Amino acid sequence: TEVGNAFTSTLGLHLEWQEGLAPIFVPRASMRYLFAEDWTLRASFGRGFRHPRVLSENAHLFATSKQWVIEDRLEREISWNSGVNLVGKPSIFGNDLELNADFYLTWFEEQQVIDLDEEYSKVHLYALDGNSRAFQALLTLSYRFAPYLNAKLGGKYTDSRAQLRTGFRQLIMVPRYRAIASIDLETLNKKWLWNITANYVGKMRLPDKSGVPHEP
């Protein structure tokens, strides 16, 4: 649907059928609202699925000498996804400031859980029994101070949790906070470009090591 030039929306329904699996409906809805000349708001909501490749996606765990305990192995994971995106280009001191803000929330109906907390010497794989969700918020700013000088600044917050047998816990090795700052300096003839970039990666949770033998 479309209302004037300011609001548009789309609805869709996809049916996926694979031999040996039950059919799955994948609905999706999206909208766009242009509420000012330089500001656009987008939103989306839908269902998604994927086929987990447990061994190849976790090949890095082979080097840990941990014993693998595969209790359940799902043919597919199913989730619901929602998101909001805001894009703006307000003019500041005669130049455009490009702003991009994103907010995403995903929660799972079915998920393959990789549990490294239950036993320090084992990798447990089982089907999700409880809640699992991931929330992300991203903000990026870009401003051109001069034809040859551009600066970018970005930040990201992630909160990913899943119901493990040891509790509803933050996922392993997923930082809550990330940030990046970048400055581009380009000659007027566009033959030379210098870039300085700095990254920040926040704290990440390690697997539970309480069962590891240690000397008193």
PDB file of C-alpha atoms in Angstrom:
ATOM      1  CA  THR A   1       0.000   0.000   0.000  1.00  0.00           C
ATOM      2  CA  GLU A   2       1.035   3.615  -0.551  1.00  0.00           C
ATOM      3  CA  VAL A   3      -0.379   6.812   0.923  1.00  0.00           C
ATOM      4  CA  GLY A   4       0.837   9.828  -0.997  1.00  0.00           C
ATOM      5  CA  ASN A   5       4.610   9.919  -1.137  1.00  0.00           C
ATOM      6  CA  ALA A   6       5.134   9.782   2.637  1.00  0.00           C
ATOM      7  CA  PHE A   7       4.034   6.289   3.704  1.00  0.00           C
ATOM      8  CA  THR A   8       4.464   2.921   2.016  1.00  0.00           C
ATOM      9  CA  SER A   9       3.989  -0.609   3.355  1.00  0.00           C
ATOM     10  CA  THR A  10       4.440  -4.160   2.114  1.00  0.00           C
ATOM     11  CA  LEU A  11       2.956  -7.450   3.301  1.00  0.00           C
ATOM     12  CA  GLY A  12       4.153 -10.851   2.197  1.00  0.00           C
ATOM     13  CA  LEU A  13       3.699 -14.547   2.958  1.00  0.00           C
ATOM     14  CA  HIS A  14       6.094 -17.257   1.894  1.00  0.00           C
ATOM     15  CA  LEU A  15       5.498 -21.001   2.221  1.00  0.00           C
ATOM     16  CA  GLU A  16       8.586 -23.183   2.414  1.00  0.00           C
ATOM     17  CA  TRP A  17       8.334 -26.924   2.016  1.00  0.00           C
ATOM     18  CA  GLN A  18      11.229 -29.362   2.118  1.00  0.00           C
ATOM     19  CA  GLU A  19      11.052 -33.104   1.849  1.00  0.00           C
ATOM     20  CA  GLY A  20      11.036 -34.728   5.253  1.00  0.00           C
ATOM     21  CA  LEU A  21      10.125 -31.526   7.101  1.00  0.00           C
ATOM     22  CA  ALA A  22       6.802 -29.928   7.923  1.00  0.00           C
ATOM     23  CA  PRO A  23       5.856 -26.895   5.783  1.00  0.00           C
ATOM     24  CA  ILE A  24       6.681 -23.557   7.375  1.00  0.00           C
ATOM     25  CA  PHE A  25       4.972 -20.214   6.788  1.00  0.00           C
ATOM     26  CA  VAL A  26       7.227 -17.160   6.673  1.00  0.00           C
ATOM     27  CA  PRO A  27       5.159 -13.951   6.913  1.00  0.00           C
ATOM     28  CA  ARG A  28       6.777 -10.540   6.653  1.00  0.00           C
ATOM     29  CA  ALA A  29       5.643  -6.921   6.885  1.00  0.00           C
ATOM     30  CA  SER A  30       7.580  -3.714   6.298  1.00  0.00           C
ATOM     31  CA  MET A  31       6.833   0.005   6.171  1.00  0.00           C
ATOM     32  CA  ARG A  32       8.561   3.246   5.303  1.00  0.00           C
ATOM     33  CA  TYR A  33       7.546   6.699   6.451  1.00  0.00           C
ATOM     34  CA  LEU A  34       9.113   9.878   5.100  1.00  0.00           C
ATOM     35  CA  PHE A  35       8.134  12.325   7.843  1.00  0.00           C
ATOM     36  CA  ALA A  36      10.484  15.126   6.727  1.00  0.00           C
ATOM     37  CA  GLU A  37      12.541  15.930   3.665  1.00  0.00           C
ATOM     38  CA  ASP A  38      15.727  14.599   5.254  1.00  0.00           C
ATOM     39  CA  TRP A  39      14.331  11.995   7.653  1.00  0.00           C
ATOM     40  CA  THR A  40      13.079   8.472   6.898  1.00  0.00           C
ATOM     41  CA  LEU A  41      11.731   5.859   9.299  1.00  0.00           C
ATOM     42  CA  ARG A  42      11.563   2.167   8.382  1.00  0.00           C
ATOM     43  CA  ALA A  43      10.184  -0.774  10.335  1.00  0.00           C
ATOM     44  CA  SER A  44       9.904  -4.489   9.642  1.00  0.00           C
ATOM     45  CA  PHE A  45       8.553  -7.617  11.288  1.00  0.00           C
ATOM     46  CA  GLY A  46       8.655 -11.209  10.168  1.00  0.00           C
ATOM     47  CA  ARG A  47       9.520 -14.824  10.711  1.00  0.00           C
ATOM     48  CA  GLY A  48      12.723 -16.507   9.694  1.00  0.00           C
ATOM     49  CA  PHE A  49      14.407 -19.892   9.716  1.00  0.00           C
ATOM     50  CA  ARG A  50      17.793 -21.396   9.026  1.00  0.00           C
ATOM     51  CA  HIS A  51      19.401 -24.819   8.901  1.00  0.00           C
ATOM     52  CA  PRO A  52      22.168 -24.972  11.525  1.00  0.00           C
ATOM     53  CA  ARG A  53      25.438 -26.566  10.476  1.00  0.00           C
ATOM     54  CA  VAL A  54      26.574 -27.520  13.921  1.00  0.00           C
ATOM     55  CA  LEU A  55      29.975 -28.994  13.131  1.00  0.00           C
ATOM     56  CA  SER A  56      31.216 -26.485  10.556  1.00  0.00           C
ATOM     57  CA  GLU A  57      29.904 -23.463  12.498  1.00  0.00           C
ATOM     58  CA  ASN A  58      31.690 -24.613  15.655  1.00  0.00           C
ATOM     59  CA  ALA A  59      34.837 -26.066  14.122  1.00  0.00           C
ATOM     60  CA  HIS A  60      36.967 -23.862  16.407  1.00  0.00           C
ATOM     61  CA  LEU A  61      35.881 -26.034  19.347  1.00  0.00           C
ATOM     62  CA  PHE A  62      37.611 -29.089  17.867  1.00  0.00           C
ATOM     63  CA  ALA A  63      40.970 -27.699  19.033  1.00  0.00           C
ATOM     64  CA  THR A  64      39.831 -27.586  22.680  1.00  0.00           C
ATOM     65  CA  SER A  65      39.920 -31.373  23.178  1.00  0.00           C
ATOM     66  CA  LYS A  66      36.410 -31.206  24.634  1.00  0.00           C
ATOM     67  CA  GLN A  67      34.085 -34.177  24.362  1.00  0.00           C
ATOM     68  CA  TRP A  68      31.000 -33.535  22.219  1.00  0.00           C
ATOM     69  CA  VAL A  69      27.640 -34.612  23.620  1.00  0.00           C
ATOM     70  CA  ILE A  70      24.946 -34.300  20.941  1.00  0.00           C
ATOM     71  CA  GLU A  71      21.622 -34.788  22.688  1.00  0.00           C
ATOM     72  CA  ASP A  72      19.408 -33.130  20.064  1.00  0.00           C
ATOM     73  CA  ARG A  73      20.203 -32.002  16.561  1.00  0.00           C
ATOM     74  CA  LEU A  74      17.641 -29.722  14.983  1.00  0.00           C
ATOM     75  CA  GLU A  75      16.932 -29.712  11.285  1.00  0.00           C
ATOM     76  CA  ARG A  76      16.135 -25.989  11.410  1.00  0.00           C
ATOM     77  CA  GLU A  77      15.945 -23.031  13.753  1.00  0.00           C
ATOM     78  CA  ILE A  78      12.890 -20.750  13.741  1.00  0.00           C
ATOM     79  CA  SER A  79      12.809 -17.146  14.912  1.00  0.00           C
ATOM     80  CA  TRP A  80      10.787 -13.943  14.844  1.00  0.00           C
ATOM     81  CA  ASN A  81      12.537 -10.744  13.850  1.00  0.00           C
ATOM     82  CA  SER A  82      11.620  -7.098  14.263  1.00  0.00           C
ATOM     83  CA  GLY A  83      13.515  -3.910  13.561  1.00  0.00           C
ATOM     84  CA  VAL A  84      13.350  -0.146  13.272  1.00  0.00           C
ATOM     85  CA  ASN A  85      15.682   2.022  11.203  1.00  0.00           C
ATOM     86  CA  LEU A  86      15.986   5.812  11.269  1.00  0.00           C
ATOM     87  CA  VAL A  87      17.987   7.671   8.622  1.00  0.00           C
ATOM     88  CA  GLY A  88      18.520  11.419   8.638  1.00  0.00           C
ATOM     89  CA  LYS A  89      20.672  13.960   6.833  1.00  0.00           C
ATOM     90  CA  PRO A  90      20.255  17.250   8.712  1.00  0.00           C
ATOM     91  CA  SER A  91      22.379  20.181   7.569  1.00  0.00           C
ATOM     92  CA  ILE A  92      24.857  21.506  10.142  1.00  0.00           C
ATOM     93  CA  PHE A  93      27.125  24.472   9.322  1.00  0.00           C
ATOM     94  CA  GLY A  94      26.366  24.024   5.637  1.00  0.00           C
ATOM     95  CA  ASN A  95      27.281  20.320   5.486  1.00  0.00           C
ATOM     96  CA  ASP A  96      25.106  17.212   5.862  1.00  0.00           C
ATOM     97  CA  LEU A  97      25.391  15.083   8.960  1.00  0.00           C
ATOM     98  CA  GLU A  98      24.472  11.512   8.018  1.00  0.00           C
ATOM     99  CA  LEU A  99      22.782   9.720  10.908  1.00  0.00           C
ATOM    100  CA  ASN A 100      21.742   6.074  10.900  1.00  0.00           C
ATOM    101  CA  ALA A 101      20.112   4.399  13.914  1.00  0.00           C
ATOM    102  CA  ASP A 102      19.024   0.750  14.000  1.00  0.00           C
ATOM    103  CA  PHE A 103      17.203  -1.272  16.632  1.00  0.00           C
ATOM    104  CA  TYR A 104      16.666  -5.013  16.155  1.00  0.00           C
ATOM    105  CA  LEU A 105      15.081  -7.694  18.313  1.00  0.00           C
ATOM    106  CA  THR A 106      15.107 -11.418  17.502  1.00  0.00           C
ATOM    107  CA  TRP A 107      13.574 -14.179  19.586  1.00  0.00           C
ATOM    108  CA  PHE A 108      13.608 -17.905  18.864  1.00  0.00           C
ATOM    109  CA  GLU A 109      10.882 -20.530  18.782  1.00  0.00           C
ATOM    110  CA  GLU A 110      13.395 -23.285  18.106  1.00  0.00           C
ATOM    111  CA  GLN A 111      17.159 -23.045  18.410  1.00  0.00           C
ATOM    112  CA  GLN A 112      20.182 -25.311  18.548  1.00  0.00           C
ATOM    113  CA  VAL A 113      21.954 -24.571  21.835  1.00  0.00           C
ATOM    114  CA  ILE A 114      25.731 -24.888  22.118  1.00  0.00           C
ATOM    115  CA  ASP A 115      26.364 -25.139  25.873  1.00  0.00           C
ATOM    116  CA  LEU A 116      29.925 -24.809  27.185  1.00  0.00           C
ATOM    117  CA  ASP A 117      28.884 -23.977  30.756  1.00  0.00           C
ATOM    118  CA  GLU A 118      27.337 -27.242  31.965  1.00  0.00           C
ATOM    119  CA  GLU A 119      30.632 -29.149  32.050  1.00  0.00           C
ATOM    120  CA  TYR A 120      34.020 -27.572  31.430  1.00  0.00           C
ATOM    121  CA  SER A 121      35.334 -30.667  29.579  1.00  0.00           C
ATOM    122  CA  LYS A 122      32.323 -31.146  27.275  1.00  0.00           C
ATOM    123  CA  VAL A 123      30.369 -29.428  24.515  1.00  0.00           C
ATOM    124  CA  HIS A 124      26.658 -30.058  25.017  1.00  0.00           C
ATOM    125  CA  LEU A 125      24.291 -29.656  22.061  1.00  0.00           C
ATOM    126  CA  TYR A 126      20.559 -29.715  22.697  1.00  0.00           C
ATOM    127  CA  ALA A 127      17.307 -28.071  21.655  1.00  0.00           C
ATOM    128  CA  LEU A 128      16.284 -24.828  23.296  1.00  0.00           C
ATOM    129  CA  ASP A 129      13.918 -25.261  26.236  1.00  0.00           C
ATOM    130  CA  GLY A 130      12.951 -21.743  27.292  1.00  0.00           C
ATOM    131  CA  ASN A 131      13.693 -18.251  26.049  1.00  0.00           C
ATOM    132  CA  SER A 132      16.335 -17.044  23.650  1.00  0.00           C
ATOM    133  CA  ARG A 133      16.566 -13.528  22.302  1.00  0.00           C
ATOM    134  CA  ALA A 134      19.012 -11.009  20.897  1.00  0.00           C
ATOM    135  CA  PHE A 135      18.688  -7.218  20.995  1.00  0.00           C
ATOM    136  CA  GLN A 136      20.959  -4.879  19.055  1.00  0.00           C
ATOM    137  CA  ALA A 137      21.133  -1.097  18.894  1.00  0.00           C
ATOM    138  CA  LEU A 138      23.444   0.622  16.418  1.00  0.00           C
ATOM    139  CA  LEU A 139      24.214   4.292  15.831  1.00  0.00           C
ATOM    140  CA  THR A 140      26.492   5.704  13.142  1.00  0.00           C
ATOM    141  CA  LEU A 141      27.333   9.325  12.392  1.00  0.00           C
ATOM    142  CA  SER A 142      29.219  10.663   9.384  1.00  0.00           C
ATOM    143  CA  TYR A 143      30.152  14.293   8.779  1.00  0.00           C
ATOM    144  CA  ARG A 144      32.232  15.886   6.042  1.00  0.00           C
ATOM    145  CA  PHE A 145      34.037  18.866   7.532  1.00  0.00           C
ATOM    146  CA  ALA A 146      35.557  19.792   4.186  1.00  0.00           C
ATOM    147  CA  PRO A 147      35.760  18.324   0.659  1.00  0.00           C
ATOM    148  CA  TYR A 148      38.920  16.487   1.719  1.00  0.00           C
ATOM    149  CA  LEU A 149      38.073  15.597   5.349  1.00  0.00           C
ATOM    150  CA  ASN A 150      35.382  13.182   6.520  1.00  0.00           C
ATOM    151  CA  ALA A 151      34.805  11.704   9.992  1.00  0.00           C
ATOM    152  CA  LYS A 152      32.732   8.698  11.038  1.00  0.00           C
ATOM    153  CA  LEU A 153      31.678   7.518  14.475  1.00  0.00           C
ATOM    154  CA  GLY A 154      29.740   4.375  15.322  1.00  0.00           C
ATOM    155  CA  GLY A 155      28.584   2.425  18.348  1.00  0.00           C
ATOM    156  CA  LYS A 156      26.825  -0.891  18.894  1.00  0.00           C
ATOM    157  CA  TYR A 157      25.115  -2.444  21.903  1.00  0.00           C
ATOM    158  CA  THR A 158      24.285  -6.159  21.921  1.00  0.00           C
ATOM    159  CA  ASP A 159      22.383  -8.169  24.500  1.00  0.00           C
ATOM    160  CA  SER A 160      22.118 -11.828  23.468  1.00  0.00           C
ATOM    161  CA  ARG A 161      20.803 -14.327  25.998  1.00  0.00           C
ATOM    162  CA  ALA A 162      19.615 -17.914  25.928  1.00  0.00           C
ATOM    163  CA  GLN A 163      18.119 -20.313  28.434  1.00  0.00           C
ATOM    164  CA  LEU A 164      20.834 -22.795  29.339  1.00  0.00           C
ATOM    165  CA  ARG A 165      20.619 -25.498  31.967  1.00  0.00           C
ATOM    166  CA  THR A 166      22.709 -23.275  34.210  1.00  0.00           C
ATOM    167  CA  GLY A 167      20.353 -20.296  33.767  1.00  0.00           C
ATOM    168  CA  PHE A 168      19.288 -17.531  31.408  1.00  0.00           C
ATOM    169  CA  ARG A 169      22.736 -16.306  30.448  1.00  0.00           C
ATOM    170  CA  GLN A 170      24.584 -13.967  28.136  1.00  0.00           C
ATOM    171  CA  LEU A 171      26.063 -15.758  25.136  1.00  0.00           C
ATOM    172  CA  ILE A 172      29.751 -16.572  25.255  1.00  0.00           C
ATOM    173  CA  MET A 173      32.274 -14.269  23.530  1.00  0.00           C
ATOM    174  CA  VAL A 174      29.671 -11.716  22.455  1.00  0.00           C
ATOM    175  CA  PRO A 175      30.705  -8.196  23.561  1.00  0.00           C
ATOM    176  CA  ARG A 176      27.968  -5.926  24.855  1.00  0.00           C
ATOM    177  CA  TYR A 177      29.661  -2.787  23.546  1.00  0.00           C
ATOM    178  CA  ARG A 178      31.585  -2.037  20.378  1.00  0.00           C
ATOM    179  CA  ALA A 179      32.641   1.297  18.922  1.00  0.00           C
ATOM    180  CA  ILE A 180      34.554   2.604  15.925  1.00  0.00           C
ATOM    181  CA  ALA A 181      35.954   6.003  14.971  1.00  0.00           C
ATOM    182  CA  SER A 182      37.389   6.787  11.551  1.00  0.00           C
ATOM    183  CA  ILE A 183      38.884   9.840   9.849  1.00  0.00           C
ATOM    184  CA  ASP A 184      39.419  10.003   6.072  1.00  0.00           C
ATOM    185  CA  LEU A 185      41.738  12.600   4.533  1.00  0.00           C
ATOM    186  CA  GLU A 186      41.757  12.762   0.735  1.00  0.00           C
ATOM    187  CA  THR A 187      43.717  15.005  -1.603  1.00  0.00           C
ATOM    188  CA  LEU A 188      41.686  17.275  -3.851  1.00  0.00           C
ATOM    189  CA  ASN A 189      42.850  15.407  -6.956  1.00  0.00           C
ATOM    190  CA  LYS A 190      41.590  12.164  -5.317  1.00  0.00           C
ATOM    191  CA  LYS A 191      44.891  10.372  -5.891  1.00  0.00           C
ATOM    192  CA  TRP A 192      45.783   9.932  -2.220  1.00  0.00           C
ATOM    193  CA  LEU A 193      43.645   8.826   0.706  1.00  0.00           C
ATOM    194  CA  TRP A 194      44.749   8.531   4.331  1.00  0.00           C
ATOM    195  CA  ASN A 195      42.628   6.761   6.901  1.00  0.00           C
ATOM    196  CA  ILE A 196      42.901   6.483  10.668  1.00  0.00           C
ATOM    197  CA  THR A 197      40.591   3.997  12.372  1.00  0.00           C
ATOM    198  CA  ALA A 198      40.209   3.050  16.030  1.00  0.00           C
ATOM    199  CA  ASN A 199      38.109   0.149  17.355  1.00  0.00           C
ATOM    200  CA  TYR A 200      36.838  -0.605  20.813  1.00  0.00           C
ATOM    201  CA  VAL A 201      35.583  -4.052  21.836  1.00  0.00           C
ATOM    202  CA  GLY A 202      33.994  -4.370  25.255  1.00  0.00           C
ATOM    203  CA  LYS A 203      34.087  -7.184  27.778  1.00  0.00           C
ATOM    204  CA  MET A 204      32.901 -10.655  26.781  1.00  0.00           C
ATOM    205  CA  ARG A 205      31.751 -13.569  28.884  1.00  0.00           C
ATOM    206  CA  LEU A 206      33.931 -16.672  29.015  1.00  0.00           C
ATOM    207  CA  PRO A 207      32.598 -20.201  29.601  1.00  0.00           C
ATOM    208  CA  ASP A 208      32.030 -21.210  33.207  1.00  0.00           C
ATOM    209  CA  LYS A 209      35.349 -22.531  34.590  1.00  0.00           C
ATOM    210  CA  SER A 210      34.167 -23.316  38.112  1.00  0.00           C
ATOM    211  CA  GLY A 211      34.640 -27.052  37.561  1.00  0.00           C
ATOM    212  CA  VAL A 212      38.211 -26.817  36.301  1.00  0.00           C
ATOM    213  CA  PRO A 213      40.630 -28.509  38.784  1.00  0.00           C
ATOM    214  CA  HIS A 214      43.052 -26.090  40.381  1.00  0.00           C
ATOM    215  CA  GLU A 215      45.467 -26.029  43.262  1.00  0.00           C
ATOM    216  CA  PRO A 216      44.223 -24.399  46.472  1.00  0.00           C
TER     217      PRO A 216
END
